[in-house]
Amino acid sequence: AEELSSLPGYASWKRKQDLILHSEATMETRRNAIRSGIVTPSETLFVRNNLPAPDASIVADPDAWEVRFEGVNDPRTLTLGELKKIDVQTVASVLQCSGNGRAFFPHGASGTQWSVGAAGCVVWTGVPLKAVIDTLGGPSGGAKFITGTGGEEIPDGLDAKEVMVERSVPLEVMERVLLAWELNDDPIPIAHGGPLRMVVPGFYGVNNVKYVKYVALTENESNAKIQVSGYRVRDVGVSGAPDQPSMWEMNIKSWITLPLDTTEQGRNMLYGVALGGTRTVDKVEVSVDDGETWQEAELLGPDLGPYAWRPFVLATELSPGEYRIVSRATDVEGNSQPEARMDNERGYGHNGWRDHGVTVTVS
Ligand code: MSS
């Protein structure tokens, strides 16, 4: 696919040199833009929009933004200004598209051909959803899901249920859900879902509903296409359906960020990042011979919690030649990245270590 030559208006403040411009709605962080960083600068963070972003005028007066709450004993519409007075918390979490790594699937999974860069680790500040629900008298009964609706206007002539971004996540994760108004210490820009975003730490990007305008505790999952048949893991050639796993919790994953392509002989620092989804990363091993032998890398601090990623480094001597450098992360419960990808129709959830390696020529 043809890449854009310049940043689209709503993302014109981004660092163009850090991004691969797949389209107006999809921009990927370059593998070399992460280096040893823990928090991904907003200017470098990937963008993925399923619908055209709303007009930036909605972030001009953030505190006036209204959200409707349903499925509680006292259903109400609250403004962002009011939400800010309920409580406030900060969480570092990885934002990663379900299709990150799609480019590595040999069957040519349709959708944006993300390599490793549909992911970043960012800091969100907002009100815990639990505190808002308590303020509204608690769940009204029978609730099994938290359903959030994006604030996009549905383009003329399209069926809302077909295109709207409305996602449901299990009620059990409520304790960690934030309604966030800050990204990396600044008001959330329109590109990342300002003025208010539903953040579900540890869950794939799609569940982090931007410009959230409606939050409901519901008995059933949303009947929007994006929930019913979209973002479902199924075999190649099979259509999406509600009985297939939804792209909710992220799996353990890591990749090398430096060096890429070439480096000089002698002592080298091999950098990368590792995420555990909802579990803390325990260790990362690195191999310079495509998985024949492994060495344990050093985790770099600080530890920003289970939802953040952890940069790592392995210091090693390299002599001239060609190397296939791969990394494999393990979480505190012993879950490790598999070697292979799990083939699936849409190329979701790829965490196989083999495909994520880099080939480096040392001279
Ligand atoms: N939200 C809304 N509202 N809309 C749209 O479109 N998308 C998704 C999420 N959210 C959307 C939303 C997706 S799908 C993703 S990844 C994310 O978001 C991204 O983010 P950023 O900020 O980066 O752009 Mo896949 O799983």
PDB file of N, CA and C and ligand atoms in Angstrom, residues 14 25 27 45-51 95-99 114 118 124 149-152 165 183 191-193 197 204-212 226 231 247 348, ligand 1:
ATOM      1  N   LYS A  14       2.713  15.473  15.364  1.00  0.00           N
ATOM      2  CA  LYS A  14       3.512  14.261  15.616  1.00  0.00           C
ATOM      3  C   LYS A  14       4.919  14.392  15.031  1.00  0.00           C
ATOM      4  N   ALA A  25      -5.551   7.323   8.749  1.00  0.00           N
ATOM      5  CA  ALA A  25      -6.117   6.817  10.003  1.00  0.00           C
ATOM      6  C   ALA A  25      -5.194   5.837  10.715  1.00  0.00           C
ATOM      7  N   MET A  27      -1.067   5.218  11.658  1.00  0.00           N
ATOM      8  CA  MET A  27       0.343   5.639  11.673  1.00  0.00           C
ATOM      9  C   MET A  27       1.072   4.776  12.686  1.00  0.00           C
ATOM     10  N   LEU A  45       3.775   8.178  19.464  1.00  0.00           N
ATOM     11  CA  LEU A  45       2.782   7.108  19.643  1.00  0.00           C
ATOM     12  C   LEU A  45       1.990   6.829  18.357  1.00  0.00           C
ATOM     13  N   PHE A  46       1.724   5.553  18.095  1.00  0.00           N
ATOM     14  CA  PHE A  46       0.955   5.160  16.900  1.00  0.00           C
ATOM     15  C   PHE A  46      -0.487   5.687  16.986  1.00  0.00           C
ATOM     16  N   VAL A  47      -1.136   5.737  15.828  1.00  0.00           N
ATOM     17  CA  VAL A  47      -2.549   6.138  15.754  1.00  0.00           C
ATOM     18  C   VAL A  47      -3.299   5.102  14.938  1.00  0.00           C
ATOM     19  N   ARG A  48      -4.504   4.761  15.404  1.00  0.00           N
ATOM     20  CA  ARG A  48      -5.349   3.888  14.618  1.00  0.00           C
ATOM     21  C   ARG A  48      -6.796   4.340  14.841  1.00  0.00           C
ATOM     22  N   ASN A  49      -7.432   4.787  13.769  1.00  0.00           N
ATOM     23  CA  ASN A  49      -8.838   5.190  13.835  1.00  0.00           C
ATOM     24  C   ASN A  49      -9.673   4.308  12.931  1.00  0.00           C
ATOM     25  N   ASN A  50     -10.768   3.779  13.452  1.00  0.00           N
ATOM     26  CA  ASN A  50     -11.676   2.975  12.634  1.00  0.00           C
ATOM     27  C   ASN A  50     -12.624   3.858  11.846  1.00  0.00           C
ATOM     28  N   LEU A  51     -12.829   5.071  12.346  1.00  0.00           N
ATOM     29  CA  LEU A  51     -13.713   6.052  11.695  1.00  0.00           C
ATOM     30  C   LEU A  51     -12.944   7.363  11.622  1.00  0.00           C
ATOM     31  N   LEU A  95      -0.523   0.594  25.213  1.00  0.00           N
ATOM     32  CA  LEU A  95      -1.619   0.692  24.261  1.00  0.00           C
ATOM     33  C   LEU A  95      -1.136  -0.057  23.025  1.00  0.00           C
ATOM     34  N   GLN A  96      -1.822  -1.128  22.671  1.00  0.00           N
ATOM     35  CA  GLN A  96      -1.362  -1.936  21.537  1.00  0.00           C
ATOM     36  C   GLN A  96      -2.554  -2.381  20.706  1.00  0.00           C
ATOM     37  N   CYS A  97      -2.449  -2.179  19.411  1.00  0.00           N
ATOM     38  CA  CYS A  97      -3.521  -2.613  18.506  1.00  0.00           C
ATOM     39  C   CYS A  97      -3.567  -4.142  18.453  1.00  0.00           C
ATOM     40  N   SER A  98      -4.768  -4.659  18.348  1.00  0.00           N
ATOM     41  CA  SER A  98      -4.970  -6.108  18.223  1.00  0.00           C
ATOM     42  C   SER A  98      -4.175  -6.687  17.054  1.00  0.00           C
ATOM     43  N   GLY A  99      -4.004  -5.862  16.024  1.00  0.00           N
ATOM     44  CA  GLY A  99      -3.345  -6.340  14.802  1.00  0.00           C
ATOM     45  C   GLY A  99      -1.859  -6.039  14.758  1.00  0.00           C
ATOM     46  N   TRP A 114       0.769  -3.752  10.167  1.00  0.00           N
ATOM     47  CA  TRP A 114       1.610  -3.327  11.291  1.00  0.00           C
ATOM     48  C   TRP A 114       2.757  -4.312  11.481  1.00  0.00           C
ATOM     49  N   ALA A 118       2.556  -0.792  16.309  1.00  0.00           N
ATOM     50  CA  ALA A 118       1.201  -0.377  16.709  1.00  0.00           C
ATOM     51  C   ALA A 118       1.090  -0.578  18.213  1.00  0.00           C
ATOM     52  N   TRP A 124      -1.685   7.434  31.626  1.00  0.00           N
ATOM     53  CA  TRP A 124      -3.036   8.004  31.589  1.00  0.00           C
ATOM     54  C   TRP A 124      -3.419   8.531  32.961  1.00  0.00           C
ATOM     55  N   THR A 149     -19.009   3.778  24.368  1.00  0.00           N
ATOM     56  CA  THR A 149     -19.305   4.179  22.985  1.00  0.00           C
ATOM     57  C   THR A 149     -18.470   5.382  22.591  1.00  0.00           C
ATOM     58  N   GLY A 150     -17.841   5.301  21.431  1.00  0.00           N
ATOM     59  CA  GLY A 150     -17.020   6.391  20.907  1.00  0.00           C
ATOM     60  C   GLY A 150     -17.877   7.554  20.432  1.00  0.00           C
ATOM     61  N   GLY A 151     -17.281   8.748  20.474  1.00  0.00           N
ATOM     62  CA  GLY A 151     -18.035   9.965  20.156  1.00  0.00           C
ATOM     63  C   GLY A 151     -18.023  10.387  18.698  1.00  0.00           C
ATOM     64  N   GLU A 152     -17.647   9.513  17.794  1.00  0.00           N
ATOM     65  CA  GLU A 152     -17.654   9.899  16.377  1.00  0.00           C
ATOM     66  C   GLU A 152     -19.071  10.087  15.863  1.00  0.00           C
ATOM     67  N   VAL A 165     -17.846   2.648  16.948  1.00  0.00           N
ATOM     68  CA  VAL A 165     -16.873   2.033  17.843  1.00  0.00           C
ATOM     69  C   VAL A 165     -17.513   1.959  19.226  1.00  0.00           C
ATOM     70  N   LEU A 183      -3.040  12.309  28.778  1.00  0.00           N
ATOM     71  CA  LEU A 183      -2.109  11.348  28.188  1.00  0.00           C
ATOM     72  C   LEU A 183      -0.713  11.933  28.379  1.00  0.00           C
ATOM     73  N   ALA A 191      -6.325  13.075  18.466  1.00  0.00           N
ATOM     74  CA  ALA A 191      -5.809  11.862  17.812  1.00  0.00           C
ATOM     75  C   ALA A 191      -5.834  10.653  18.743  1.00  0.00           C
ATOM     76  N   HIS A 192      -5.775  10.913  20.037  1.00  0.00           N
ATOM     77  CA  HIS A 192      -5.749   9.798  20.990  1.00  0.00           C
ATOM     78  C   HIS A 192      -7.001   9.726  21.861  1.00  0.00           C
ATOM     79  N   GLY A 193      -8.052  10.415  21.399  1.00  0.00           N
ATOM     80  CA  GLY A 193      -9.337  10.191  22.055  1.00  0.00           C
ATOM     81  C   GLY A 193      -9.799  11.235  23.041  1.00  0.00           C
ATOM     82  N   ARG A 197     -11.286   9.458  27.449  1.00  0.00           N
ATOM     83  CA  ARG A 197     -11.112   8.124  26.874  1.00  0.00           C
ATOM     84  C   ARG A 197     -11.321   7.049  27.931  1.00  0.00           C
ATOM     85  N   TYR A 204      -6.308  -5.013  24.739  1.00  0.00           N
ATOM     86  CA  TYR A 204      -5.921  -4.502  23.421  1.00  0.00           C
ATOM     87  C   TYR A 204      -6.535  -3.135  23.124  1.00  0.00           C
ATOM     88  N   GLY A 205      -5.849  -2.400  22.245  1.00  0.00           N
ATOM     89  CA  GLY A 205      -6.204  -1.028  21.895  1.00  0.00           C
ATOM     90  C   GLY A 205      -7.675  -0.769  21.663  1.00  0.00           C
ATOM     91  N   VAL A 206      -8.328  -1.647  20.918  1.00  0.00           N
ATOM     92  CA  VAL A 206      -9.710  -1.414  20.505  1.00  0.00           C
ATOM     93  C   VAL A 206     -10.660  -1.197  21.675  1.00  0.00           C
ATOM     94  N   ASN A 207     -10.324  -1.749  22.839  1.00  0.00           N
ATOM     95  CA  ASN A 207     -11.200  -1.606  24.005  1.00  0.00           C
ATOM     96  C   ASN A 207     -11.052  -0.254  24.696  1.00  0.00           C
ATOM     97  N   ASN A 208     -10.057   0.496  24.265  1.00  0.00           N
ATOM     98  CA  ASN A 208      -9.775   1.800  24.863  1.00  0.00           C
ATOM     99  C   ASN A 208     -10.498   2.865  24.041  1.00  0.00           C
ATOM    100  N   VAL A 209     -11.774   3.010  24.319  1.00  0.00           N
ATOM    101  CA  VAL A 209     -12.673   3.809  23.474  1.00  0.00           C
ATOM    102  C   VAL A 209     -12.373   5.306  23.581  1.00  0.00           C
ATOM    103  N   LYS A 210     -12.105   5.903  22.427  1.00  0.00           N
ATOM    104  CA  LYS A 210     -11.782   7.333  22.368  1.00  0.00           C
ATOM    105  C   LYS A 210     -13.049   8.182  22.426  1.00  0.00           C
ATOM    106  N   TYR A 211     -12.844   9.456  22.791  1.00  0.00           N
ATOM    107  CA  TYR A 211     -13.950  10.438  22.861  1.00  0.00           C
ATOM    108  C   TYR A 211     -15.212   9.734  23.381  1.00  0.00           C
ATOM    109  N   VAL A 212     -15.057   9.096  24.542  1.00  0.00           N
ATOM    110  CA  VAL A 212     -16.165   8.272  25.044  1.00  0.00           C
ATOM    111  C   VAL A 212     -17.335   9.177  25.453  1.00  0.00           C
ATOM    112  N   ILE A 226     -18.370  -4.159  15.548  1.00  0.00           N
ATOM    113  CA  ILE A 226     -16.989  -4.186  16.054  1.00  0.00           C
ATOM    114  C   ILE A 226     -16.843  -5.129  17.252  1.00  0.00           C
ATOM    115  N   TYR A 231     -12.844  -8.087  15.632  1.00  0.00           N
ATOM    116  CA  TYR A 231     -11.883  -8.342  16.725  1.00  0.00           C
ATOM    117  C   TYR A 231     -12.128  -9.675  17.414  1.00  0.00           C
ATOM    118  N   MET A 247     -10.869  -9.865  21.312  1.00  0.00           N
ATOM    119  CA  MET A 247      -9.541  -9.310  21.591  1.00  0.00           C
ATOM    120  C   MET A 247      -9.606  -8.447  22.849  1.00  0.00           C
ATOM    121  N   TYR A 348      -4.403 -11.315  14.396  1.00  0.00           N
ATOM    122  CA  TYR A 348      -4.468 -10.704  15.731  1.00  0.00           C
ATOM    123  C   TYR A 348      -3.501 -11.374  16.716  1.00  0.00           C
TER     124      TYR A 348
HETATM  125  N1  MSS B   1     -12.029   4.553  19.805  1.00  0.00           N
HETATM  126  C1  MSS B   1     -12.815   5.229  18.946  1.00  0.00           C
HETATM  127  N2  MSS B   1     -13.809   6.020  19.424  1.00  0.00           N
HETATM  128  N3  MSS B   1     -12.661   5.125  17.601  1.00  0.00           N
HETATM  129  C2  MSS B   1     -11.698   4.290  17.064  1.00  0.00           C
HETATM  130  O1  MSS B   1     -11.606   4.224  15.859  1.00  0.00           O
HETATM  131  N4  MSS B   1      -9.923   2.675  17.478  1.00  0.00           N
HETATM  132  C3  MSS B   1      -9.480   1.686  18.446  1.00  0.00           C
HETATM  133  C4  MSS B   1      -9.164   2.327  19.791  1.00  0.00           C
HETATM  134  N5  MSS B   1     -10.233   3.152  20.252  1.00  0.00           N
HETATM  135  C5  MSS B   1     -10.877   3.554  17.950  1.00  0.00           C
HETATM  136  C6  MSS B   1     -11.065   3.759  19.346  1.00  0.00           C
HETATM  137  C7  MSS B   1      -8.316   0.866  18.021  1.00  0.00           C
HETATM  138  S1  MSS B   1      -8.603  -0.499  17.059  1.00  0.00           S
HETATM  139  C8  MSS B   1      -7.057   1.090  18.515  1.00  0.00           C
HETATM  140  S2  MSS B   1      -5.779   0.022  18.191  1.00  0.00           S
HETATM  141  C9  MSS B   1      -6.790   2.231  19.471  1.00  0.00           C
HETATM  142  O2  MSS B   1      -7.956   3.052  19.653  1.00  0.00           O
HETATM  143  C10 MSS B   1      -5.643   3.087  18.940  1.00  0.00           C
HETATM  144  O3  MSS B   1      -5.394   4.143  19.822  1.00  0.00           O
HETATM  145  P1  MSS B   1      -4.448   5.360  19.389  1.00  0.00           P
HETATM  146  O4  MSS B   1      -4.583   6.362  20.467  1.00  0.00           O
HETATM  147  O5  MSS B   1      -3.032   4.808  19.322  1.00  0.00           O
HETATM  148  O6  MSS B   1      -4.849   5.827  18.032  1.00  0.00           O
HETATM  149 MO1  MSS B   1      -6.702  -1.796  17.195  1.00  0.00          MO
HETATM  150  O7  MSS B   1      -7.031  -3.034  18.445  1.00  0.00           O
END
